Coordinates of C-alpha atoms in Angstrom, one line a residue:
Chain P
M1 CA 0.1 0.1 -0.1
G2 CA 1.4 3.2 0.7
I3 CA 0.9 7.2 -0.5
E4 CA -0.3 6.6 -4.0
V5 CA 1.8 9.1 -5.6
K6 CA 0.3 10.6 -8.3
K7 CA 2.2 11.8 -11.7
A8 CA 2.6 15.7 -11.8
N9 CA 0.5 17.1 -14.3
I10 CA 2.7 18.2 -16.9
E11 CA 0.4 19.0 -19.8
T12 CA 1.8 22.3 -20.4
E13 CA 1.9 24.5 -23.6
E14 CA 5.6 23.4 -23.9
K15 CA 4.4 20.4 -25.4
F16 CA 4.2 20.5 -29.4
P17 CA 0.7 21.2 -30.0
G18 CA -0.8 17.9 -31.9
E19 CA -0.7 14.6 -32.4
I20 CA 2.5 12.4 -33.7
I21 CA 1.3 9.2 -34.9
P22 CA 4.1 6.8 -36.2
A23 CA 3.3 5.8 -39.6
G24 CA 4.9 2.5 -39.1
N25 CA 7.5 3.0 -42.0
G26 CA 9.8 4.7 -39.8
G27 CA 8.3 8.4 -40.3
N28 CA 5.4 10.0 -38.5
I29 CA 2.2 11.7 -39.6
V30 CA 1.6 14.9 -37.4
V31 CA -2.0 15.8 -37.0
S32 CA -2.7 19.6 -35.6
K33 CA -3.7 22.8 -36.6
L34 CA -1.5 25.3 -38.4
D35 CA -2.6 28.1 -36.3
D36 CA -1.3 26.1 -33.2
V37 CA 1.9 25.1 -34.6
I38 CA 2.6 28.5 -35.6
N39 CA 1.6 30.0 -32.2
W40 CA 3.5 27.4 -30.4
G41 CA 6.6 28.5 -32.4
R42 CA 6.4 31.9 -32.4
K43 CA 5.6 32.6 -28.6
H44 CA 8.8 30.5 -27.5
S45 CA 10.9 32.6 -29.7
L46 CA 10.2 36.0 -28.8
W47 CA 13.1 38.2 -29.6
S48 CA 12.9 41.3 -28.2
L49 CA 14.5 44.9 -29.1
Y50 CA 16.9 46.4 -26.6
F51 CA 15.1 49.4 -26.2
G52 CA 15.8 51.3 -22.5
T53 CA 15.7 54.8 -22.0
S54 CA 15.8 55.0 -18.5
C55 CA 15.3 53.6 -14.7
C56 CA 13.6 50.5 -16.1
A57 CA 16.2 49.6 -18.5
I58 CA 18.4 48.5 -15.4
E59 CA 15.4 46.1 -14.3
M60 CA 15.0 44.9 -17.8
M61 CA 18.8 43.9 -17.8
Q62 CA 18.4 42.7 -14.3
T63 CA 15.6 40.1 -15.8
G64 CA 18.0 39.1 -18.3
A65 CA 20.9 38.8 -15.7
S66 CA 21.7 35.6 -13.1
K67 CA 19.0 35.7 -10.5
T68 CA 15.6 35.9 -12.8
D69 CA 17.1 34.5 -16.2
Y70 CA 14.5 35.1 -19.0
S71 CA 16.5 33.1 -21.2
R72 CA 14.8 29.8 -19.5
F73 CA 11.7 30.8 -21.4
G74 CA 13.1 31.9 -24.8
F75 CA 13.5 35.7 -24.5
E76 CA 17.3 35.6 -24.3
V77 CA 18.1 37.0 -27.7
A78 CA 17.8 40.8 -27.3
R79 CA 18.2 42.5 -30.5
V80 CA 19.5 46.0 -31.4
T81 CA 18.1 46.3 -34.7
P82 CA 14.1 46.4 -35.1
R83 CA 14.4 44.3 -38.2
Q84 CA 15.1 41.4 -36.2
A85 CA 12.8 41.8 -33.5
D86 CA 9.4 40.6 -32.4
V87 CA 8.7 42.5 -29.3
I88 CA 9.7 46.2 -28.0
I89 CA 10.0 46.2 -24.3
I90 CA 9.4 50.3 -23.9
A91 CA 11.8 50.4 -20.5
G92 CA 11.3 54.2 -19.7
T93 CA 10.1 57.5 -20.3
I94 CA 9.3 58.7 -23.8
T95 CA 9.8 61.8 -24.4
V96 CA 8.4 64.3 -27.4
K97 CA 11.8 64.3 -28.9
M98 CA 11.9 60.8 -28.5
A99 CA 8.4 59.6 -29.8
P100 CA 9.0 60.0 -33.5
V101 CA 12.3 57.4 -33.0
L102 CA 9.9 54.8 -31.1
R103 CA 7.4 55.3 -34.0
R104 CA 10.2 54.8 -36.7
L105 CA 11.5 51.7 -34.8
Y106 CA 8.0 50.2 -34.8
D107 CA 7.6 50.8 -38.1
Q108 CA 10.7 49.1 -39.1
M109 CA 9.7 45.9 -37.5
A110 CA 8.6 42.9 -39.4
E111 CA 5.1 41.5 -38.5
P112 CA 3.8 40.2 -36.3
K113 CA 5.3 42.8 -33.9
Y114 CA 4.2 43.3 -30.1
V115 CA 4.9 45.7 -27.5
I116 CA 5.1 45.7 -23.8
A117 CA 5.3 49.0 -22.0
M118 CA 7.2 48.6 -19.2
G119 CA 6.9 50.7 -16.0
A120 CA 4.7 53.9 -15.0
C121 CA 6.3 56.3 -17.4
A122 CA 5.7 54.2 -20.3
V123 CA 1.9 53.4 -19.3
S124 CA 0.9 57.0 -18.5
G125 CA 4.0 59.2 -17.9
G126 CA 4.3 57.9 -14.5
P127 CA 5.6 60.7 -12.1
F128 CA 5.9 63.1 -14.9
Y129 CA 1.8 63.1 -15.8
F130 CA 1.7 66.8 -14.0
N131 CA 3.6 69.7 -14.9
S132 CA 6.0 68.1 -17.3
Y133 CA 6.5 69.6 -20.7
S134 CA 8.4 67.1 -22.6
V135 CA 7.2 63.6 -21.4
V136 CA 4.3 61.7 -23.6
R137 CA 1.7 60.3 -21.7
G138 CA 1.8 57.0 -22.1
A139 CA 3.8 55.0 -24.9
D140 CA 0.4 54.2 -26.3
H141 CA 0.1 57.9 -27.7
V142 CA 2.4 56.7 -30.3
I143 CA 2.3 52.7 -30.7
P144 CA -0.3 50.3 -30.1
V145 CA 0.8 48.3 -26.5
D146 CA -0.2 44.9 -26.1
V147 CA 0.7 44.5 -22.3
Y148 CA 1.3 47.0 -19.6
I149 CA 3.2 46.9 -16.5
P150 CA 2.7 49.0 -13.6
G151 CA 5.8 49.9 -11.0
C152 CA 8.0 52.6 -10.9
P153 CA 10.5 50.4 -11.8
P154 CA 8.7 47.1 -11.8
R155 CA 10.4 44.4 -10.3
P156 CA 12.2 41.5 -12.6
E157 CA 9.2 39.2 -11.9
A158 CA 6.9 41.7 -13.3
L159 CA 8.7 41.3 -16.7
L160 CA 8.7 38.0 -16.6
D161 CA 4.9 37.7 -15.8
A162 CA 4.6 40.2 -18.6
M163 CA 6.1 38.1 -21.1
F164 CA 3.6 35.4 -20.1
E165 CA 0.8 37.4 -20.6
L166 CA 2.1 38.0 -24.2
Q167 CA 2.5 34.4 -24.7
N168 CA -0.8 34.0 -23.8
K169 CA -2.1 36.4 -26.0
I170 CA 0.2 35.0 -28.9
S171 CA -1.6 31.6 -28.2
N172 CA -4.8 32.7 -28.8
E173 CA -4.0 34.3 -32.4
S174 CA -5.5 33.1 -35.5
M175 CA -4.3 33.5 -39.1
R176 CA -7.7 34.0 -40.5
H177 CA -8.3 37.1 -38.2
R178 CA -5.3 38.5 -36.4
V179 CA -5.6 40.8 -33.4
N180 CA -5.8 44.0 -35.0
N181 CA -4.4 47.0 -32.7
N182 CA -5.7 49.3 -34.8
P183 CA -2.3 51.4 -35.4
V184 CA -1.9 54.8 -34.4
D185 CA -1.9 56.7 -37.2
G186 CA -0.4 60.0 -37.3
F187 CA 0.2 59.9 -33.5
D188 CA -0.6 62.6 -31.3
E189 CA 2.1 63.4 -28.9
G190 CA 0.0 63.7 -25.8
T191 CA 1.4 66.6 -24.1
T192 CA -1.7 68.7 -23.1
K193 CA -3.1 67.8 -20.2
Chain T
M1 CA 57.3 52.4 -43.0
G2 CA 58.1 54.9 -45.6
N3 CA 55.5 53.0 -48.0
Q4 CA 52.6 53.6 -45.6
Q5 CA 53.6 57.1 -45.6
F6 CA 53.7 57.2 -49.4
L7 CA 50.2 55.7 -49.8
A8 CA 48.8 58.2 -46.8
D9 CA 50.0 60.9 -48.9
K10 CA 48.8 59.6 -52.1
I11 CA 45.4 58.3 -51.0
R12 CA 42.8 61.0 -50.3
T13 CA 40.0 60.6 -48.0
Q14 CA 36.6 62.4 -47.3
E15 CA 35.7 63.5 -44.3
Y16 CA 31.9 62.0 -43.6
H17 CA 29.2 62.1 -40.6
L18 CA 28.0 59.2 -38.8
N19 CA 25.2 59.0 -36.8
M20 CA 25.4 57.0 -33.8
G21 CA 22.2 56.5 -31.5
P22 CA 19.6 57.5 -30.0
Q23 CA 18.8 53.7 -30.2
H24 CA 22.3 52.0 -30.0
P25 CA 23.3 49.5 -27.6
A26 CA 26.6 51.0 -26.6
T27 CA 25.2 54.2 -25.7
H28 CA 23.8 53.2 -22.1
G29 CA 20.2 54.6 -22.8
V30 CA 19.3 57.3 -25.4
M31 CA 22.2 59.4 -26.2
R32 CA 22.9 60.4 -29.8
M33 CA 26.3 61.3 -31.1
V34 CA 27.3 62.8 -34.5
L35 CA 30.8 61.6 -35.6
K36 CA 33.0 63.2 -38.0
L37 CA 35.1 60.7 -39.5
D38 CA 38.0 60.1 -41.3
G39 CA 38.0 56.6 -42.7
E40 CA 37.3 55.1 -39.4
E41 CA 39.5 57.8 -37.3
I42 CA 37.3 60.4 -35.8
R43 CA 37.7 63.9 -35.9
D44 CA 34.6 65.1 -33.7
V45 CA 32.0 63.9 -31.7
E46 CA 28.9 65.7 -31.3
P47 CA 26.3 64.6 -28.8
V48 CA 23.0 65.4 -29.1
M49 CA 21.2 65.6 -26.0
G50 CA 17.5 65.8 -24.9
Y51 CA 16.0 62.5 -25.7
I52 CA 15.2 61.6 -22.4
H53 CA 14.7 65.2 -21.0
R54 CA 11.8 65.0 -18.5
S55 CA 11.6 68.8 -17.1
I56 CA 12.6 67.7 -13.8
E57 CA 14.1 71.1 -12.7
K58 CA 11.0 72.8 -14.2
M59 CA 8.4 70.4 -12.4
S60 CA 10.7 70.9 -9.2
E61 CA 9.3 74.5 -8.9
H62 CA 5.5 73.7 -8.6
I63 CA 5.9 70.9 -6.0
T64 CA 7.4 71.2 -2.3
Y65 CA 10.8 70.2 -1.0
K66 CA 9.4 67.2 0.7
Q67 CA 8.2 66.0 -2.9
I68 CA 11.3 67.1 -4.9
I69 CA 13.1 64.0 -3.3
H70 CA 11.0 61.5 -5.2
L71 CA 12.3 62.9 -8.3
T72 CA 16.0 63.0 -8.0
D73 CA 15.7 59.2 -7.8
R74 CA 15.0 59.2 -11.5
L75 CA 17.9 61.6 -12.4
D76 CA 20.7 59.3 -11.7
Y77 CA 18.8 55.9 -11.0
L78 CA 22.1 54.2 -10.1
S79 CA 23.1 56.6 -7.1
S80 CA 19.4 57.1 -6.3
H81 CA 20.1 57.3 -2.3
Q82 CA 22.9 60.0 -3.1
N83 CA 20.5 61.9 -5.0
N84 CA 18.0 61.8 -2.4
E85 CA 20.6 62.8 0.4
A86 CA 21.6 66.0 -1.5
V87 CA 18.3 67.4 -1.5
A88 CA 17.4 66.5 2.2
L89 CA 21.0 67.9 3.2
L90 CA 20.3 71.2 1.4
V91 CA 17.0 71.8 3.2
E92 CA 18.3 70.4 6.5
K93 CA 21.4 72.8 6.2
A94 CA 19.0 76.0 5.0
T95 CA 16.4 75.5 7.6
G96 CA 18.8 74.5 10.4
I97 CA 17.5 71.2 11.2
E98 CA 19.8 69.1 13.4
V99 CA 19.9 65.4 12.5
N100 CA 21.5 62.7 14.9
D101 CA 24.2 60.4 14.4
R102 CA 22.2 57.4 13.5
I103 CA 20.6 58.9 10.4
K104 CA 24.3 60.3 9.4
V105 CA 25.7 56.8 9.7
I106 CA 22.5 55.2 8.2
R107 CA 22.5 57.3 5.4
T108 CA 26.6 56.9 4.9
I109 CA 26.2 53.3 4.6
M110 CA 23.6 53.6 2.4
S111 CA 25.6 55.6 0.0
E112 CA 28.5 53.4 -0.2
L113 CA 26.3 50.6 -1.0
S114 CA 24.7 52.4 -3.8
R115 CA 28.0 53.2 -4.8
I116 CA 29.1 49.7 -5.0
A117 CA 26.1 48.8 -7.0
S118 CA 26.6 51.2 -9.2
H119 CA 30.1 50.3 -10.0
Q120 CA 29.2 46.7 -10.0
L121 CA 26.7 47.7 -12.8
W122 CA 29.3 49.5 -14.7
W123 CA 32.0 46.8 -14.4
A124 CA 29.0 44.6 -15.8
V125 CA 28.4 46.8 -19.0
M126 CA 31.9 47.7 -19.1
G127 CA 32.9 44.3 -20.3
M128 CA 30.0 43.7 -22.5
D129 CA 31.2 46.7 -24.2
T130 CA 34.4 45.2 -25.1
G131 CA 33.2 42.2 -25.9
A132 CA 33.3 40.0 -22.7
L133 CA 29.7 38.9 -21.6
T134 CA 30.5 36.9 -18.7
T135 CA 31.1 40.1 -16.5
F136 CA 27.6 41.0 -17.3
F137 CA 26.5 37.9 -15.2
Y138 CA 29.1 38.1 -12.4
G139 CA 28.2 41.9 -11.9
F140 CA 24.7 41.5 -12.0
R141 CA 25.0 38.3 -9.8
D142 CA 26.6 40.4 -7.0
R143 CA 24.4 43.4 -7.6
E144 CA 21.2 41.6 -6.8
L145 CA 22.4 40.9 -3.1
I146 CA 22.4 44.8 -2.6
N147 CA 19.3 45.1 -4.2
D148 CA 17.9 42.5 -1.7
I149 CA 19.3 44.6 1.4
F150 CA 17.8 47.8 -0.5
E151 CA 14.4 45.9 -0.7
E152 CA 14.1 44.8 2.8
T153 CA 14.9 48.3 4.2
C154 CA 13.8 50.8 1.7
G155 CA 10.7 48.7 0.4
S156 CA 12.2 49.4 -3.3
R157 CA 15.5 47.9 -5.5
L158 CA 16.3 50.6 -7.5
T159 CA 14.5 54.1 -6.8
M160 CA 14.6 54.1 -2.9
N161 CA 13.2 57.2 -2.1
Y162 CA 15.0 56.7 1.3
S163 CA 16.6 59.8 2.5
V164 CA 13.8 62.1 3.6
I165 CA 14.1 65.5 5.3
G166 CA 15.0 65.4 8.9
G167 CA 16.2 61.6 8.4
V168 CA 15.1 58.4 6.5
R169 CA 11.9 57.3 5.8
Y170 CA 12.0 53.7 7.7
D171 CA 14.2 52.2 10.5
L172 CA 16.7 49.7 9.6
H173 CA 15.5 46.1 9.1
E174 CA 16.5 43.6 11.9
N175 CA 18.7 41.7 9.0
F176 CA 20.3 44.6 7.8
V177 CA 23.5 44.5 9.9
K178 CA 24.1 40.8 9.4
R179 CA 23.2 41.1 5.8
V180 CA 25.7 44.0 5.1
K181 CA 28.2 42.0 6.9
D182 CA 27.4 38.6 4.7
F183 CA 27.6 40.9 1.2
I184 CA 31.2 42.2 2.7
V185 CA 32.5 38.9 3.0
H186 CA 31.2 37.7 0.1
F187 CA 32.3 40.7 -1.8
R188 CA 35.7 40.7 -0.7
K189 CA 36.1 37.2 -2.2
K190 CA 34.2 38.2 -5.5
L191 CA 36.1 41.4 -6.3
P192 CA 39.6 39.8 -7.2
E193 CA 37.7 37.5 -9.1
Y194 CA 36.7 40.6 -11.1
D195 CA 40.2 41.5 -11.9
Q196 CA 41.4 37.8 -12.5
L197 CA 38.3 37.9 -15.4
L198 CA 38.7 41.3 -16.8
S199 CA 41.2 43.6 -15.4
N200 CA 44.1 41.0 -16.2
N201 CA 42.4 40.0 -19.8
V202 CA 45.2 41.1 -22.7
I203 CA 42.2 41.9 -25.1
F204 CA 41.1 43.8 -22.5
R205 CA 44.3 45.7 -21.5
K206 CA 45.0 46.3 -25.1
R207 CA 41.6 47.8 -25.8
T208 CA 41.8 50.1 -22.7
E209 CA 45.8 51.1 -22.3
G210 CA 46.6 54.4 -23.8
I211 CA 43.1 54.9 -25.2
G212 CA 41.6 58.2 -24.5
I213 CA 43.7 60.2 -22.3
L214 CA 43.1 63.1 -20.9
T215 CA 45.5 65.2 -18.7
K216 CA 44.4 66.9 -15.3
E217 CA 44.5 70.5 -16.8
Q218 CA 41.9 69.1 -19.5
V219 CA 40.0 67.5 -16.8
I220 CA 40.1 70.9 -14.7
A221 CA 39.0 72.9 -18.1
F222 CA 36.2 70.7 -18.8
G223 CA 34.7 70.7 -15.1
M224 CA 34.7 66.9 -15.0
N225 CA 34.7 65.3 -12.0
G226 CA 34.2 62.0 -10.0
P227 CA 36.3 58.9 -10.7
T228 CA 36.7 59.7 -14.3
A229 CA 38.4 63.2 -13.1
R230 CA 40.5 61.0 -10.5
A231 CA 42.0 59.1 -13.2
S232 CA 43.8 61.8 -14.7
G233 CA 45.2 63.1 -11.3
F234 CA 42.6 65.8 -10.2
V235 CA 41.8 65.9 -6.5
C236 CA 38.1 66.2 -6.7
D237 CA 36.2 63.8 -3.6
I238 CA 33.5 65.9 -2.2
R239 CA 33.4 63.2 0.6
K240 CA 37.3 64.5 1.3
K241 CA 36.9 68.1 0.4
I242 CA 33.7 69.0 2.0
P243 CA 32.7 66.0 4.2
Y244 CA 28.7 65.9 4.8
S245 CA 26.9 63.0 6.9
A246 CA 29.2 60.6 8.6
Y247 CA 32.3 61.1 6.3
D248 CA 34.4 63.1 8.7
R249 CA 34.4 60.1 11.0
V250 CA 35.8 57.5 8.7
H251 CA 38.9 56.5 7.2
F252 CA 39.1 55.9 3.5
E253 CA 41.9 56.8 0.6
E254 CA 40.6 58.8 -2.2
I255 CA 41.7 56.8 -5.1
M256 CA 43.8 58.4 -7.6
A257 CA 45.7 57.5 -10.8
T258 CA 47.6 59.5 -13.0
E259 CA 47.6 58.3 -16.6
G260 CA 44.5 59.8 -17.6
D261 CA 43.8 57.0 -20.0
A262 CA 40.8 54.5 -20.2
F263 CA 42.5 51.9 -18.2
A264 CA 43.1 54.5 -15.4
R265 CA 39.5 55.3 -15.0
Y266 CA 38.6 51.6 -14.7
K267 CA 41.4 51.0 -12.0
V268 CA 40.0 54.0 -10.4
R269 CA 36.3 52.5 -10.1
I270 CA 37.6 48.8 -9.2
L271 CA 39.5 50.4 -6.3
E272 CA 37.0 52.5 -5.4
M273 CA 34.9 49.4 -4.5
W274 CA 37.5 48.2 -2.1
E275 CA 37.3 51.6 -0.1
S276 CA 33.2 51.6 -0.1
M277 CA 33.5 48.3 1.4
R278 CA 36.5 50.0 4.0
I279 CA 33.9 52.7 4.7
I280 CA 30.9 50.3 5.6
E281 CA 33.4 48.1 7.8
Q282 CA 34.1 51.2 9.9
L283 CA 30.5 51.9 10.2
I284 CA 28.4 48.8 10.4
D285 CA 29.3 47.4 14.0
D286 CA 28.4 50.2 16.2
I287 CA 25.5 52.1 14.6
P288 CA 24.4 54.8 17.1
E289 CA 21.2 54.2 18.9
G290 CA 18.4 57.0 18.5
E291 CA 15.5 58.3 16.1
F292 CA 15.7 57.4 12.6
K293 CA 13.7 60.7 11.7
V294 CA 13.7 64.1 13.4
K295 CA 10.5 65.6 13.5
T296 CA 9.7 68.5 10.9
K297 CA 7.2 70.9 10.2
A298 CA 4.5 69.7 7.9
V299 CA 5.3 72.5 5.3
I300 CA 9.0 73.5 5.0
K301 CA 9.9 76.8 3.5
L302 CA 13.4 77.9 2.7
P303 CA 14.7 81.2 3.9
A304 CA 14.8 83.3 1.0
G305 CA 18.3 83.2 -0.8
E306 CA 20.5 81.0 -2.5
H307 CA 21.2 77.4 -1.2
L308 CA 23.7 74.9 -2.5
Q309 CA 24.3 71.5 -1.7
R310 CA 26.9 69.1 -3.1
V311 CA 27.5 65.2 -2.6
E312 CA 29.6 62.7 -4.2
T313 CA 27.5 60.2 -6.2
A314 CA 28.5 57.3 -8.2
R315 CA 29.8 59.4 -11.1
G316 CA 31.1 62.4 -9.2
D317 CA 30.1 65.8 -7.5
F318 CA 26.0 66.5 -7.7
G319 CA 25.2 69.8 -6.8
V320 CA 21.5 71.2 -5.8
Y321 CA 21.2 74.6 -6.3
A322 CA 18.0 76.3 -5.0
I323 CA 17.0 79.7 -5.0
S324 CA 14.3 80.4 -2.8
D325 CA 11.9 83.4 -2.2
G326 CA 10.7 82.1 0.9
K327 CA 7.8 80.2 -0.3
K328 CA 7.3 76.5 0.3
N329 CA 8.6 75.6 -3.1
P330 CA 11.6 77.0 -4.9
F331 CA 11.9 79.7 -7.2
R332 CA 14.5 78.0 -9.2
L333 CA 16.2 74.5 -8.7
K334 CA 19.3 73.5 -10.6
F335 CA 20.8 70.4 -10.5
R336 CA 24.7 70.2 -11.2
S337 CA 25.1 66.6 -12.6
P338 CA 27.9 64.9 -13.0
S339 CA 27.1 63.1 -15.9
F340 CA 26.5 66.4 -17.8
A341 CA 30.2 67.5 -17.1
N342 CA 31.6 64.3 -17.6
M343 CA 30.3 64.0 -21.1
H344 CA 32.4 67.4 -22.3
G345 CA 35.5 65.3 -22.3
L346 CA 34.5 62.9 -24.8
N347 CA 35.2 64.8 -27.6
K348 CA 38.6 65.7 -26.4
M349 CA 39.1 61.8 -25.6
S350 CA 38.1 60.5 -28.9
E351 CA 40.0 62.6 -31.3
G352 CA 42.2 60.6 -33.4
T353 CA 40.7 57.3 -32.2
K354 CA 38.7 54.9 -33.7
I355 CA 34.9 54.2 -33.2
A356 CA 35.4 51.0 -31.5
D357 CA 37.2 53.2 -29.0
L358 CA 34.7 55.5 -28.7
V359 CA 32.3 52.9 -27.1
V360 CA 35.3 52.0 -24.4
N361 CA 35.8 55.7 -23.9
F362 CA 31.9 55.9 -23.7
S363 CA 31.6 53.4 -21.3
T364 CA 34.8 54.7 -19.0
I365 CA 33.1 57.8 -18.3
D366 CA 30.0 56.0 -16.8
V367 CA 27.4 58.5 -18.0
V368 CA 23.6 58.0 -16.8
V369 CA 21.6 59.6 -19.8
P370 CA 18.7 60.9 -17.8
D371 CA 21.4 62.6 -15.4
I372 CA 22.8 64.6 -18.4
D373 CA 19.2 65.6 -19.6
R374 CA 17.1 65.7 -16.3

């Protein structure tokens, strides 16, 4: 007798989404949905653009460093050029002078592209919401944002959580009707508050 | 040799401009530089600032002195404690608030911990800029221990907002002394590893030695300060010259070098970490008893006139200059930031060097871009 040890449920997203049937002649037959396979590949190889403007960049670097190592989840390839990146992590304040640069970086990225607004400044202007003449009140005035992380600066664990949220979002996408973000055309600079 | 000279005379090159930044990994944020190049040699570096200008000085004119402190965290976020302390000391000096020894000692320990954390991050990134990725993981591994200490006492990891007018925000956590001692024991073992890994590396030495030389006269003329200026032999440590908090009761050496090159700037920062540990060790054993915060008025008004307070952050001389007209908010508040002053030396440093050396030079002056733009 004794205690029955239950096998841990390892039915996680990391498994290949589909059924693999041995064909008998050494090969395999894969039965799956195309959406699932594409999303599965896409969400585990998110390459982020190194875009740190201020304090949050330090916590972003910390997330990639020893203690909370985000390469465990497939985010470790930080690119410095937007043409090779899938996701922008906006780590820091966006000012009026920086906003056109951010917009250009976003436009240069290849589809599908995602945006994480990290920290209070990128979410809403944060501590610079009142009385500041040069801060854009939230990065979503410039480019569409998928995931927001509050905090000033957010902890590395919060950034990891946001990345998981982005993975969840990607796994629910469909080729037929993609989640359309309604890109912000001719962004307003959002300085009149 | 003669052949090369012949070629150099024959082949004419044209001066051209290259834009570096604002989105560039080696500019530590959003610095933009317009380079005038002749072949690969740099003729002129023109920094273009303002990409992270957040109008902190103007905002400060609308809020009270107690509220200003939280904005100074965001200037130089790697030495946020020293920035907080500068404003707190300014108001305490102007209004005659006396703080007790406990507060002074706590502030000094926190400042030195910040300095170590800042230099660790600089070392990690410096290695990365010269092509050694391992330093990034070593530096951040040790930095995380200091972040944990800060988090326990201050409630925050990076922007602590811990020093307030008349003291510190919270009392020390019961684990504080033990954890700081543990950290010192740990880091005294780890710091020689830094030397083994990077300082004595042949490639690193060749990339830094003799690169970006500034003389003492040039350093003074540009108004540079902090470790960057001390590497050229300019005695400028505010902790020694105008001691504040508990710096007058501790023994430490002002680290100096005379070479003025990139490696000297590197060496000074590494040795400063040893000195910071020495300062903490002198204070940590007997932190005086007492209140952690002196009672102050709810609304603090500075007497009319001009007030100045200087502190030594991890980057150099940080000055807060306030003009008050007797109201609860300043008429004008100016932050004299060390990164902005050190930035001026970059052009002289990089003259005649290659683009790859510019990255090294930029890394060794250790600027924080929001501190330049404010």
